[in-house]
Tab-separated table of C-alpha atoms and ligand atoms in Angstrom:
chain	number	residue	atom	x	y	z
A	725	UNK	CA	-14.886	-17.566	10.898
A	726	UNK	CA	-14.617	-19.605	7.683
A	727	UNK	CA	-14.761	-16.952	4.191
A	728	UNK	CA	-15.106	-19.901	1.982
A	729	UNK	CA	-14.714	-23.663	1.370
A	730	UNK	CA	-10.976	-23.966	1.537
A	731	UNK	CA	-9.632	-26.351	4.393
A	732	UNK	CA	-6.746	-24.885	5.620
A	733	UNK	CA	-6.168	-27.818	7.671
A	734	UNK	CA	-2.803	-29.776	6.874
A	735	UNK	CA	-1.572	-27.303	4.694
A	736	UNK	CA	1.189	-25.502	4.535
A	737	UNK	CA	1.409	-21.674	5.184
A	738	UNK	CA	4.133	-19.060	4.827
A	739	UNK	CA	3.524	-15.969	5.857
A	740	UNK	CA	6.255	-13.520	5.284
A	741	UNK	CA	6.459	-10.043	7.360
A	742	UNK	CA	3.979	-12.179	9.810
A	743	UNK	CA	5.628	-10.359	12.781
A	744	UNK	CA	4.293	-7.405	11.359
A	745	UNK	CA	0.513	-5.720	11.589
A	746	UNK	CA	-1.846	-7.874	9.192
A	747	UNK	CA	0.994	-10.805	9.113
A	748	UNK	CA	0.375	-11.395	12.829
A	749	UNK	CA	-3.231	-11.343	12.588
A	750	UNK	CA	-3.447	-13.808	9.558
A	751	UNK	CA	-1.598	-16.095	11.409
A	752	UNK	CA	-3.861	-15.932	14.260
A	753	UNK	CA	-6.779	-16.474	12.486
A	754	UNK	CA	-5.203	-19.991	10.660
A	755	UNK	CA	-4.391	-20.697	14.051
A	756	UNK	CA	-7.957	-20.296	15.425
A	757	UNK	CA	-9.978	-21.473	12.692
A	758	UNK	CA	-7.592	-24.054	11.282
A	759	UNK	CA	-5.694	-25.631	13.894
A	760	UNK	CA	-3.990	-28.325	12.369
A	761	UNK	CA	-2.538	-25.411	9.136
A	762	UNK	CA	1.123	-25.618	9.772
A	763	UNK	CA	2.400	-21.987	9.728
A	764	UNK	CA	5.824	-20.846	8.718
A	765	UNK	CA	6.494	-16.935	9.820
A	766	UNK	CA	9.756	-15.150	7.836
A	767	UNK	CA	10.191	-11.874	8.882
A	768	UNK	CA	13.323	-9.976	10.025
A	769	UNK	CA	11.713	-8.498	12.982
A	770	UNK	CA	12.886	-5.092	14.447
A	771	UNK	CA	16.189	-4.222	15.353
A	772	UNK	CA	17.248	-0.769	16.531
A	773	UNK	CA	18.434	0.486	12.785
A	774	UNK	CA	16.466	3.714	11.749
A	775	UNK	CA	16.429	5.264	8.346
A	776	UNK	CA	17.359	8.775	7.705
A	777	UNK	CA	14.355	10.387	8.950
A	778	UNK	CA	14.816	8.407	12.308
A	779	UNK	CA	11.756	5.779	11.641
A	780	UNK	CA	12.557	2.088	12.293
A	781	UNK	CA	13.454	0.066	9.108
A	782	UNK	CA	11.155	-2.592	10.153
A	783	UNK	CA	8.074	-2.942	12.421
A	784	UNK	CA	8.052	-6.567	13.118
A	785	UNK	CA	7.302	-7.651	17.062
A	786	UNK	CA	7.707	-10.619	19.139
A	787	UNK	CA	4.125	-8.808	21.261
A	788	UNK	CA	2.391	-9.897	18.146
A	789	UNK	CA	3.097	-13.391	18.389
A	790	UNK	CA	3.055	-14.180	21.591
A	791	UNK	CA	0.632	-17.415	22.012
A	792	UNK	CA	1.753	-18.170	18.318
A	793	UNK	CA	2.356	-22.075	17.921
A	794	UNK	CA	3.638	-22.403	14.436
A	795	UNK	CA	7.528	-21.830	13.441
A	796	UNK	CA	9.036	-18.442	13.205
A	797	UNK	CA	12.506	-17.819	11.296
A	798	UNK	CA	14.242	-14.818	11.446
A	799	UNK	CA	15.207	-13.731	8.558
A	800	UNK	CA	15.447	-10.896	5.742
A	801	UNK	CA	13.884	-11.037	2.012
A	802	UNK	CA	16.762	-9.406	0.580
A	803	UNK	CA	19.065	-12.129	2.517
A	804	UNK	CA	19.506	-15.270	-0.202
A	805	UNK	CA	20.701	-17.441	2.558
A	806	UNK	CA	17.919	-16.633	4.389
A	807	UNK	CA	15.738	-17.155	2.131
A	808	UNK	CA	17.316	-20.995	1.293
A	809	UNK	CA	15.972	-21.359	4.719
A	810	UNK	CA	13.246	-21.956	3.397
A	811	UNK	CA	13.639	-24.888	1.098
A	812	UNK	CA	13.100	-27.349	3.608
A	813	UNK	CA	9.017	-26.806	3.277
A	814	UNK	CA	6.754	-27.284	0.648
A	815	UNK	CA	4.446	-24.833	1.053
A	816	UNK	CA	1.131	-24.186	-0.047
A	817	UNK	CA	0.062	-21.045	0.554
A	818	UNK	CA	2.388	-18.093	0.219
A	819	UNK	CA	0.877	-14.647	1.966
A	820	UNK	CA	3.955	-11.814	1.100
A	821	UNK	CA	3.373	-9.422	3.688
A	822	UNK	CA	6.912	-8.411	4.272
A	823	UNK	CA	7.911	-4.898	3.400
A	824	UNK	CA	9.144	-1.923	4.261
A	825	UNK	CA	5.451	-0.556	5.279
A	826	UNK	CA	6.122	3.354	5.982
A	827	UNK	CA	5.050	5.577	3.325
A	828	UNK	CA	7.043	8.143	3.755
A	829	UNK	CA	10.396	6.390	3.277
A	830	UNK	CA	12.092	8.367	0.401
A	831	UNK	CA	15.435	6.303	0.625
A	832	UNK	CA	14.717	4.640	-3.347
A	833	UNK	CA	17.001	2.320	-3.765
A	834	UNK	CA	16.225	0.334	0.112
A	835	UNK	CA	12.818	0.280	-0.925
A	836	UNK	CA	13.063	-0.631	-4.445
A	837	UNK	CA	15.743	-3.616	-3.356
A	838	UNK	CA	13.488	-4.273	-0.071
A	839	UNK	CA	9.627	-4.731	-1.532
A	840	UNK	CA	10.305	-4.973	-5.697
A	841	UNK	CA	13.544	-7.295	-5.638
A	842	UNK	CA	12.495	-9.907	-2.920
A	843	UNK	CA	9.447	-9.912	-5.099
A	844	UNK	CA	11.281	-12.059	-8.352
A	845	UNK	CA	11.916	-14.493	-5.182
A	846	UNK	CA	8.739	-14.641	-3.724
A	847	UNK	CA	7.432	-15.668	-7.182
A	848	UNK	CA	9.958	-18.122	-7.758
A	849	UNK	CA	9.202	-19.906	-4.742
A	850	UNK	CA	5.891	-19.718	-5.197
A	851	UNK	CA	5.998	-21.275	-8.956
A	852	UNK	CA	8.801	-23.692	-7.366
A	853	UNK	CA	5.851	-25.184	-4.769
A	854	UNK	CA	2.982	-24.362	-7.058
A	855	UNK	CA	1.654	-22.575	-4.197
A	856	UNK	CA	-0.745	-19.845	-4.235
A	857	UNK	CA	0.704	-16.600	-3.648
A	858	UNK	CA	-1.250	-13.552	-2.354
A	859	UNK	CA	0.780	-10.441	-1.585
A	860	UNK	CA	0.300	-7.111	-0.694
A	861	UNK	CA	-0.424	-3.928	-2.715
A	862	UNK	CA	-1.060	-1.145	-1.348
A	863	UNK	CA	-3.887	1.881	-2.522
A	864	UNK	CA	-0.822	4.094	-2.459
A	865	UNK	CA	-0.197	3.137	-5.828
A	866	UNK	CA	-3.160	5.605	-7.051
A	867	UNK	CA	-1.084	8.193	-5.338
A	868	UNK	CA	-3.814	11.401	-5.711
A	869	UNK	CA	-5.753	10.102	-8.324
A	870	UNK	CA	-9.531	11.032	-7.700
A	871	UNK	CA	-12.071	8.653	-6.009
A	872	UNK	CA	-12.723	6.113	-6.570
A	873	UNK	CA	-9.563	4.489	-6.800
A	874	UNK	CA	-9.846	2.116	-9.843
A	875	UNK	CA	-7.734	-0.977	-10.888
A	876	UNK	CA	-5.603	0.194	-13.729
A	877	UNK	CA	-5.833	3.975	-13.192
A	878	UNK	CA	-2.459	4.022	-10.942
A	879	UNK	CA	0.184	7.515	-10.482
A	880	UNK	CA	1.939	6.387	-7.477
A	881	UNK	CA	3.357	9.590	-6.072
A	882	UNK	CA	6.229	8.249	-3.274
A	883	UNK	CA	8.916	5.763	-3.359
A	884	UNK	CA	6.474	3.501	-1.448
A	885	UNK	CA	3.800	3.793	-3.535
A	886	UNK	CA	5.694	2.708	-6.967
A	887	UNK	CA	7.576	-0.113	-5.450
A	888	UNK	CA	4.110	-1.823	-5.093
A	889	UNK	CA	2.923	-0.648	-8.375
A	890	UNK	CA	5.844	-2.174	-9.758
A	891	UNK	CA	5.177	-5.302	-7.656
A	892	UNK	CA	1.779	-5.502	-9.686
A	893	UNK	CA	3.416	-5.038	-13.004
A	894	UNK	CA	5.673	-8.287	-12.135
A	895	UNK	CA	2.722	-10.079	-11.067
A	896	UNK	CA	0.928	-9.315	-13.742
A	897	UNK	CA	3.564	-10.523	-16.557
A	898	UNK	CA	4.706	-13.749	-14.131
A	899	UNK	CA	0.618	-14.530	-13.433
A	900	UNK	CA	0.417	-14.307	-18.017
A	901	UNK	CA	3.752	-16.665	-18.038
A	902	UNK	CA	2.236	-19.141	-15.792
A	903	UNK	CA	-1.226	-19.306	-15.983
A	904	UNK	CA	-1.454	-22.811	-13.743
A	905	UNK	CA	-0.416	-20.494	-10.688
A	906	UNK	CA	-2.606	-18.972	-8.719
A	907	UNK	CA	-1.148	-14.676	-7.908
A	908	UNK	CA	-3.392	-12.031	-6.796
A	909	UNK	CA	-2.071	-8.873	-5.229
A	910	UNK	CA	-4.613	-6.925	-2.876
A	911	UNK	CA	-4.203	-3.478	-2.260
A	912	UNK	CA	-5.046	-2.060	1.369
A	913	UNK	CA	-6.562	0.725	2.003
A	914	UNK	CA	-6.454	2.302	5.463
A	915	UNK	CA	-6.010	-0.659	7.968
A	916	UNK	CA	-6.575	-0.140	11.610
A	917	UNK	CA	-6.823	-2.569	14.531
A	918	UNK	CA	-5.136	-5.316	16.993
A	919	UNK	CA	-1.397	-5.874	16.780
A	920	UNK	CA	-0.938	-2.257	14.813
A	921	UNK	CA	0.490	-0.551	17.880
A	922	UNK	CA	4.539	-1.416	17.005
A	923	UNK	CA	4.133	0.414	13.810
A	924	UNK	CA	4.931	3.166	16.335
A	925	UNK	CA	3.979	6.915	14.153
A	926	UNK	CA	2.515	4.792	11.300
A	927	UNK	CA	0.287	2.909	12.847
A	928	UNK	CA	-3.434	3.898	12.555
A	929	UNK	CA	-5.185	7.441	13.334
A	930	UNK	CA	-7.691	5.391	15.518
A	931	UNK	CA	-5.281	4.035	17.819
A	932	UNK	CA	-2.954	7.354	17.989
A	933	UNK	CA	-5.848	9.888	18.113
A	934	UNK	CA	-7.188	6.759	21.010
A	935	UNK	CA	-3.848	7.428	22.711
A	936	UNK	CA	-4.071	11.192	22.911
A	937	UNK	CA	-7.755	10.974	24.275
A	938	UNK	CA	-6.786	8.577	26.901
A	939	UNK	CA	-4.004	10.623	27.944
A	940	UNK	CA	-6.882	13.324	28.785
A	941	UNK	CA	-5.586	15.281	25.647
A	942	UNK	CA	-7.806	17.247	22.502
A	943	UNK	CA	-7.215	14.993	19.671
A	944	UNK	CA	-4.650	16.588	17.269
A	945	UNK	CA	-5.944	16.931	13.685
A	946	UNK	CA	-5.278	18.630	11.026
A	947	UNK	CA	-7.448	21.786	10.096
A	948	UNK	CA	-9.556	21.171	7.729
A	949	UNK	CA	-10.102	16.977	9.028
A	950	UNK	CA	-13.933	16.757	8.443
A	951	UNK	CA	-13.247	17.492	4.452
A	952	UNK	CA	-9.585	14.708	4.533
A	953	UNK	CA	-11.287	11.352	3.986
A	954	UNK	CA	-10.206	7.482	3.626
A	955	UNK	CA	-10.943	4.636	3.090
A	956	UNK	CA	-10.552	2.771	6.335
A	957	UNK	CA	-10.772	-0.864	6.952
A	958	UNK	CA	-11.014	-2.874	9.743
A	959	UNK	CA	-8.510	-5.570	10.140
A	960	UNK	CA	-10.930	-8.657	10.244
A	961	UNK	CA	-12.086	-7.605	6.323
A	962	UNK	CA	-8.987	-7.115	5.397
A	963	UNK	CA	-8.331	-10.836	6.545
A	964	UNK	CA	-11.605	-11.924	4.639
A	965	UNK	CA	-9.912	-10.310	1.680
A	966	UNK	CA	-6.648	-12.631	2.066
A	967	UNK	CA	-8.675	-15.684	2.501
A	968	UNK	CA	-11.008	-15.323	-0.258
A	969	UNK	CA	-8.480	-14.166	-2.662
A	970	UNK	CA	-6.912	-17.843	-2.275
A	971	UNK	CA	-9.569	-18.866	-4.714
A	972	UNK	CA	-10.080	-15.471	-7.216
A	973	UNK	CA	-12.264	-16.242	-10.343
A	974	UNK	CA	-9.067	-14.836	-11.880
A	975	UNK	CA	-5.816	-13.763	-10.793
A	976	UNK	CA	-5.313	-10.001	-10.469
A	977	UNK	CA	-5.089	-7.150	-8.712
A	978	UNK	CA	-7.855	-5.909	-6.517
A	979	UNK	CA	-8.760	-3.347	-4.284
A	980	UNK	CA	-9.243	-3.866	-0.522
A	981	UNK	CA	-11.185	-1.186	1.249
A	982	UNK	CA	-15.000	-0.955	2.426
A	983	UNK	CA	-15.885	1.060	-0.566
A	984	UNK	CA	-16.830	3.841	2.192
A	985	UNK	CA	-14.757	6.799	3.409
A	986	UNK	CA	-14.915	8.662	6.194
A	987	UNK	CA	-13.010	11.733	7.777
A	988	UNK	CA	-10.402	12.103	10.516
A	989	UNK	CA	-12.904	13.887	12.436
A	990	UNK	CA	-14.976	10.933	11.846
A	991	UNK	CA	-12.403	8.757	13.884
A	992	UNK	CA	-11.711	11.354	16.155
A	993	UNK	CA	-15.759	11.779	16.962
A	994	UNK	CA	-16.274	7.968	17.476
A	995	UNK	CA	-13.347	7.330	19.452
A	996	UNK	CA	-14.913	10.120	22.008
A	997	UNK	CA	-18.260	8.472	21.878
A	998	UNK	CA	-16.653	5.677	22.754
A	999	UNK	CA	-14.845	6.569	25.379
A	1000	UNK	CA	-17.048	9.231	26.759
A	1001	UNK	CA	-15.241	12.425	26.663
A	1002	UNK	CA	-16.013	15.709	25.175
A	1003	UNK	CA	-12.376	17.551	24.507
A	1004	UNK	CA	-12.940	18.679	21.659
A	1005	UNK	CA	-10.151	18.851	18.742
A	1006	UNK	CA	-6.615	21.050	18.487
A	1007	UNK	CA	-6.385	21.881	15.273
A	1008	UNK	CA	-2.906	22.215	13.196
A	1009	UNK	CA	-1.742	23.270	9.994
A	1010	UNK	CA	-1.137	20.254	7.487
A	1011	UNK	CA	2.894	20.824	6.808
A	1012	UNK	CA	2.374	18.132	3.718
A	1013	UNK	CA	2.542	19.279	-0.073
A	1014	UNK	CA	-0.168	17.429	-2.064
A	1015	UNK	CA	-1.910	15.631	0.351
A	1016	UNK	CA	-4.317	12.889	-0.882
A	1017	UNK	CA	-7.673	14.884	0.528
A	1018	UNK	CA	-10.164	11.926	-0.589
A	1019	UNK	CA	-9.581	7.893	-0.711
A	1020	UNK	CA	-12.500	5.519	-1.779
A	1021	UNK	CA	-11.825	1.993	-3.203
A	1022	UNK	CA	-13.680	0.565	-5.873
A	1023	UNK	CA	-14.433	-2.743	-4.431
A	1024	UNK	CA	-16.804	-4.079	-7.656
A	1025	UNK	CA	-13.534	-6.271	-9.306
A	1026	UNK	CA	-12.603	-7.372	-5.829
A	1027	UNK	CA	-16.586	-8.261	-5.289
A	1028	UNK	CA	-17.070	-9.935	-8.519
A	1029	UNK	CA	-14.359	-11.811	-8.620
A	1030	UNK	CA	-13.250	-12.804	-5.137
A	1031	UNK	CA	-16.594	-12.672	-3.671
A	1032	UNK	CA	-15.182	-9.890	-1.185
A	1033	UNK	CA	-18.170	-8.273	1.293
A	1034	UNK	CA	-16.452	-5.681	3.883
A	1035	UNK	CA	-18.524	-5.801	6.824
A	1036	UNK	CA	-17.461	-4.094	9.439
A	1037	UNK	CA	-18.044	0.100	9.544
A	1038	UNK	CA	-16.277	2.855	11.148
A	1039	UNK	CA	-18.471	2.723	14.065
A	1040	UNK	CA	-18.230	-1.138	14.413
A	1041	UNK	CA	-14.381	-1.505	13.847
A	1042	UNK	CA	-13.854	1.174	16.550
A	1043	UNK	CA	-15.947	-0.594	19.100
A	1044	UNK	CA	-14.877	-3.890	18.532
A	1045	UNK	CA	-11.128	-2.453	19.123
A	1046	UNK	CA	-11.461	0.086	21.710
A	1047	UNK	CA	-10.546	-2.474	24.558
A	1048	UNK	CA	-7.298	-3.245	23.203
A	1049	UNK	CA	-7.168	0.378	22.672
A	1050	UNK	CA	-7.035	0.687	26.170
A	1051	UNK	CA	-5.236	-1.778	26.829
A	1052	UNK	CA	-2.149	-1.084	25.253
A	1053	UNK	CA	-2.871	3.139	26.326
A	1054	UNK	CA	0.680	4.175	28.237
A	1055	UNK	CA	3.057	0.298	27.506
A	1056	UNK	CA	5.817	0.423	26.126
A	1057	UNK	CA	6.971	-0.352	22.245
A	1058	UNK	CA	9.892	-1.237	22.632
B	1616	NAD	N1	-1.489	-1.379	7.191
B	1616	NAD	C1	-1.908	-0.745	6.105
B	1616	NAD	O1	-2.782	0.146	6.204
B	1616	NAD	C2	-1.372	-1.112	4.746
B	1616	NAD	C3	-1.905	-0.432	3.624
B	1616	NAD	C4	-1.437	-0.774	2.371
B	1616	NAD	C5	-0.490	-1.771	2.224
B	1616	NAD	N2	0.032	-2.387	3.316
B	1616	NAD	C6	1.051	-3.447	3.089
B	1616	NAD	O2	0.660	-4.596	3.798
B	1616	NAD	C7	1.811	-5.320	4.255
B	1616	NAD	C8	1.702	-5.506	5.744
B	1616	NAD	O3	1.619	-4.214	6.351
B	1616	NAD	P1	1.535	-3.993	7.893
B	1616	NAD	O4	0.643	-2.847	8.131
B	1616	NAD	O5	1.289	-5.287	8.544
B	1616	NAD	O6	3.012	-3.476	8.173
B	1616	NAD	P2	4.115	-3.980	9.201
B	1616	NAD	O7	5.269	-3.056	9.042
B	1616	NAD	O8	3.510	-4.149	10.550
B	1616	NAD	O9	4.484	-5.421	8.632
B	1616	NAD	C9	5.525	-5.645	7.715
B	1616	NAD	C10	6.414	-6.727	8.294
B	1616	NAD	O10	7.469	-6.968	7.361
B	1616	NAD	C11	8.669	-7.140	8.082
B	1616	NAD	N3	9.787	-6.775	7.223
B	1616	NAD	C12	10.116	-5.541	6.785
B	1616	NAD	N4	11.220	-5.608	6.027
B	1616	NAD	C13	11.579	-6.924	5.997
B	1616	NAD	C14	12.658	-7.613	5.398
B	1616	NAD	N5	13.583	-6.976	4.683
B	1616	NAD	N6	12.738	-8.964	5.558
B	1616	NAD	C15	11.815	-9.625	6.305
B	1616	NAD	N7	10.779	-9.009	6.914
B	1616	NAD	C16	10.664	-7.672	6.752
B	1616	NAD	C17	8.550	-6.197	9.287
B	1616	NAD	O11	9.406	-6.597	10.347
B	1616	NAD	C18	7.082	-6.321	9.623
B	1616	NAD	O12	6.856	-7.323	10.574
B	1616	NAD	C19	3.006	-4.517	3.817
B	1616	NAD	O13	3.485	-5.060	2.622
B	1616	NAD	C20	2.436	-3.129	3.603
B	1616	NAD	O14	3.196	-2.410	2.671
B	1616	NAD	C21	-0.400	-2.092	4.577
């Protein structure tokens, strides 16, 4: 599906952390819809290294990219000679997906060095191939601030959550310093859908609370899940989002959620529709301090001025994913 008048075609693409989640898919859909794009892929992929609280330090997955035709190099953003690998293109289109991804990293200084210092690089290449960069934000920046979540009213309230807000603040100063280049970050809400399932415990609720269904199992939520709500978005807007924001009536920061939240039991409710049980839930205490209880982007900046129009709802995300659901119910990650 074409989101507006760019040709892809015989350009050139880097996608960085494109082994990962929304990487993967992006890379698809140049793939499909532009099939003479040339696509680079940087991302370090997974190795067995854990951080303290035993979660893997990265989440990319050769299962996401199998069928890929475009290059892949392994490599890390905090790894200069990796990086130099990548002087031997002219790219341009730069889509910075590469991260660590897991909110609840605490471990500053890896994830300051990881998403804030590649960052200055990112940039440089991009200003170095006047390509257009996109990158991602993330809605953890408005750490508990009340819905909706507005563009400029950010308290980011984990490690995760300010390295991205202080991705923005770069952006924002490099985007004033050169005005000719085209930088927008996007900030995700709750993505869920194909090629999530290596994100292991942080990929989506639909997929995990999927999992526990399948296995003939009472979803597990917390008490209290038909008063939690988010924002959640269905991969295929969130690529809509990416492609649109190549062209932004001005470079920024914008939100990128349906404007819409639902509840866990929501998910939880559809998923059983969908797959034609009735177990109920088991309900557990929520062991977090100062849990965010209510997500809802403001979408009108990222409407007006990327032309964004999220499509797909709860209901409709769930059904269009519930095969691969399936699917994937009881294989292996590793
Ligand atoms: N999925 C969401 O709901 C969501 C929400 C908000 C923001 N985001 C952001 O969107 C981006 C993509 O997220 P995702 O859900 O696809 O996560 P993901 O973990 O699946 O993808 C991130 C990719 O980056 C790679 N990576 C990590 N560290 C790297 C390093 N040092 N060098 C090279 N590659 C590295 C990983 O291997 C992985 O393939 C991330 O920046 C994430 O912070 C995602």
């Amino acid at each position: 599906m074409m989101h507006n008048n760019i040709d892809f075609n015989n350009k050139d693409i880097l996608i960085t952390g494109g082994a990962g989640f929304i990487g993967s898919n992006l890379a698809f859909y140049f793939q499909e819809n532009f099939p003479n794009s040339r696509i680079v892929i940087f991302d370090c992929f997974r190795s067995t290294e854990v951080f303290s609280n035993g979660n893997l330090k990265s989440f990319g997955h050769y299962k996401n990219l199998i069928s890929f035709q475009g290059k892949i190099i392994c490599g890390n953003i905090n790894n200069q000679t990796d990086l130099a690998l990548l002087d031997d293109y002219k790219f341009d289109f730069i889509f910075h997906q590469a991260a660590i991804s897991d909110t609840r990293i605490y471990d500053q200084e890896v994830i300051m060095k990881t998403n804030v210092n590649s960052f200055y690089d990112l940039l440089k290449i991009a200003k170095k191939n006047q390509a257009v960069m996109v990158y991602a934000s993330s809605a953890a920046t408005y750490g508990n601030q009340p819905s909706p979540q507005t563009e400029g009213k950010e308290n980011p309230e984990n490690p995760y959550g300010y390295s991205k807000y202080i991705m923005d603040q770069i952006a924002d100063i490099y985007s004033k310093e050169n005005p000719d280049l085209t930088i927008v970050g996007l900030r995700y809400f709750n993505v869920y859908g194909p090629r999530e399932y290596y994100k292991a415990n942080t990929s989506s609720m639909v997929i995990q609370l999927g999992h526990q269904i399948l296995d003939g199992k009472a979803p597990r939520l917390f008490k209290g899940s038909d008063q939690i709500f988010r924002d959640f978005i269905y991969i295929d807007d969130v690529l809509q989002a990416i492609v649109k924001a190549c062209d932004p009536q001005q470079n920024g920061i914008y939100n990128v959620g349906t404007g819409v939240s639902r509840s866990f039991q929501d998910i939880a409710d559809i998923l059983q529709n969908e797959l034609k049980t009735d177990l109920g839930a088991e309900y557990f205490l929520n062991p977090h301090d100062g849990y965010q209880t209510h997500t809802q982007a403001n979408i009108i900046a990222s409407i007006n001025n990327l032309g964004f129009d999220p499509k797909v709802s709860l209901e409709q995300g769930i059904k269009s994913y519930i095969t691969e659901i399936k699917r994937l119910h009881g294989t292996e990650i590793i």
